[in-house]
Amino acid sequence: AQSVTQLGSHVSVSEGALVLLRCNYSSSVPPYLFWYVQYPNQGLQLLLKYTTGATLVKGINGFEAEFKKSETSFHLTKPSAHMSDAAEYFCAVSFSGGYNKLIFGAGTRLAVHP
Amino acid sequence: DGGITQSPKYLFRKEGQNVTLSCEQNLNHDAMYWYRQDPGQGLRLIYYSQIVNDFQKGDIAEGYSVSREKKESFPLTVTSAQKNPTAFYLCASSIDPWGGNTEAFFGQGTRLTVV
């Protein structure tokens, strides 16, 4: 069965430090991978997605993620954290064939300290 | 502006009541979805619809019902059979109900509380 695991429900970094949010997936077929961000009491906004092609994907707000098939991972990074990056981040996976269903990880709450 | 509108933002339900959450989109998307969000559990799919007049159960459909009479609208009813309805509900849509490689667009959510 397909699943998504986000390591660390809470991550805390200092402003200006590297942000690394981890996502691993389980799948027997090639996945499509997404990262979404959610601010308090808001909906989800797409940060970036991997479908095919280049495995390093750049998204909005300076975030990027790299699809590593051998490690079944899609970790999200940002070189320098900003206070405005404090939010909850969700990794999600979907697959070709069937309906367009997203399977979400449990989320990682990112705190950024001055 | 194109987008997804959910209403109300906050909703309170008494025990034994049915309540309906509204979701409207003007993105001309074929597919629409309802998710439930609980702390520490991510998002779980309640119902989805790939086309007007058709919808399918997701992973946690018990105690919920939906309709899709118009392309733009996908209301969710939380019935009295749902024993733990307090949660944040998110509606989403995507342009392509198949293929898996198109992103979903989300509304701002409705927070439902049982009182």
mmCIF file of C-alpha atoms in Angstrom, chain A residues 2 27 29-32 51-52 93-101, chain B residues 97-102:
data_model
loop_
_atom_site.group_PDB
_atom_site.id
_atom_site.type_symbol
_atom_site.label_atom_id
_atom_site.label_comp_id
_atom_site.label_asym_id
_atom_site.label_seq_id
_atom_site.Cartn_x
_atom_site.Cartn_y
_atom_site.Cartn_z
ATOM 1 C CA GLN A 2 1.169 3.504 -0.729
ATOM 2 C CA SER A 27 5.081 2.843 -3.437
ATOM 3 C CA VAL A 29 4.734 2.371 -8.879
ATOM 4 C CA PRO A 30 6.375 5.660 -9.873
ATOM 5 C CA PRO A 31 5.016 8.453 -7.719
ATOM 6 C CA TYR A 32 4.128 12.066 -8.231
ATOM 7 C CA THR A 51 6.089 14.678 -11.796
ATOM 8 C CA THR A 52 8.765 13.729 -14.308
ATOM 9 C CA VAL A 93 2.045 11.538 -3.117
ATOM 10 C CA SER A 94 -0.186 10.461 -5.960
ATOM 11 C CA PHE A 95 0.111 8.012 -8.820
ATOM 12 C CA SER A 96 -0.781 7.605 -12.441
ATOM 13 C CA GLY A 97 -3.841 5.587 -13.250
ATOM 14 C CA GLY A 98 -7.004 5.572 -11.226
ATOM 15 C CA TYR A 99 -8.327 8.817 -9.879
ATOM 16 C CA ASN A 100 -6.229 11.752 -8.828
ATOM 17 C CA LYS A 101 -5.953 10.897 -5.135
ATOM 18 C CA PRO B 97 -9.463 13.831 -12.100
ATOM 19 C CA TRP B 98 -7.096 11.261 -13.593
ATOM 20 C CA GLY B 99 -3.374 10.922 -14.045
ATOM 21 C CA GLY B 100 -2.222 12.021 -10.630
ATOM 22 C CA ASN B 101 0.228 14.684 -11.766
ATOM 23 C CA THR B 102 -1.940 17.757 -11.346
#
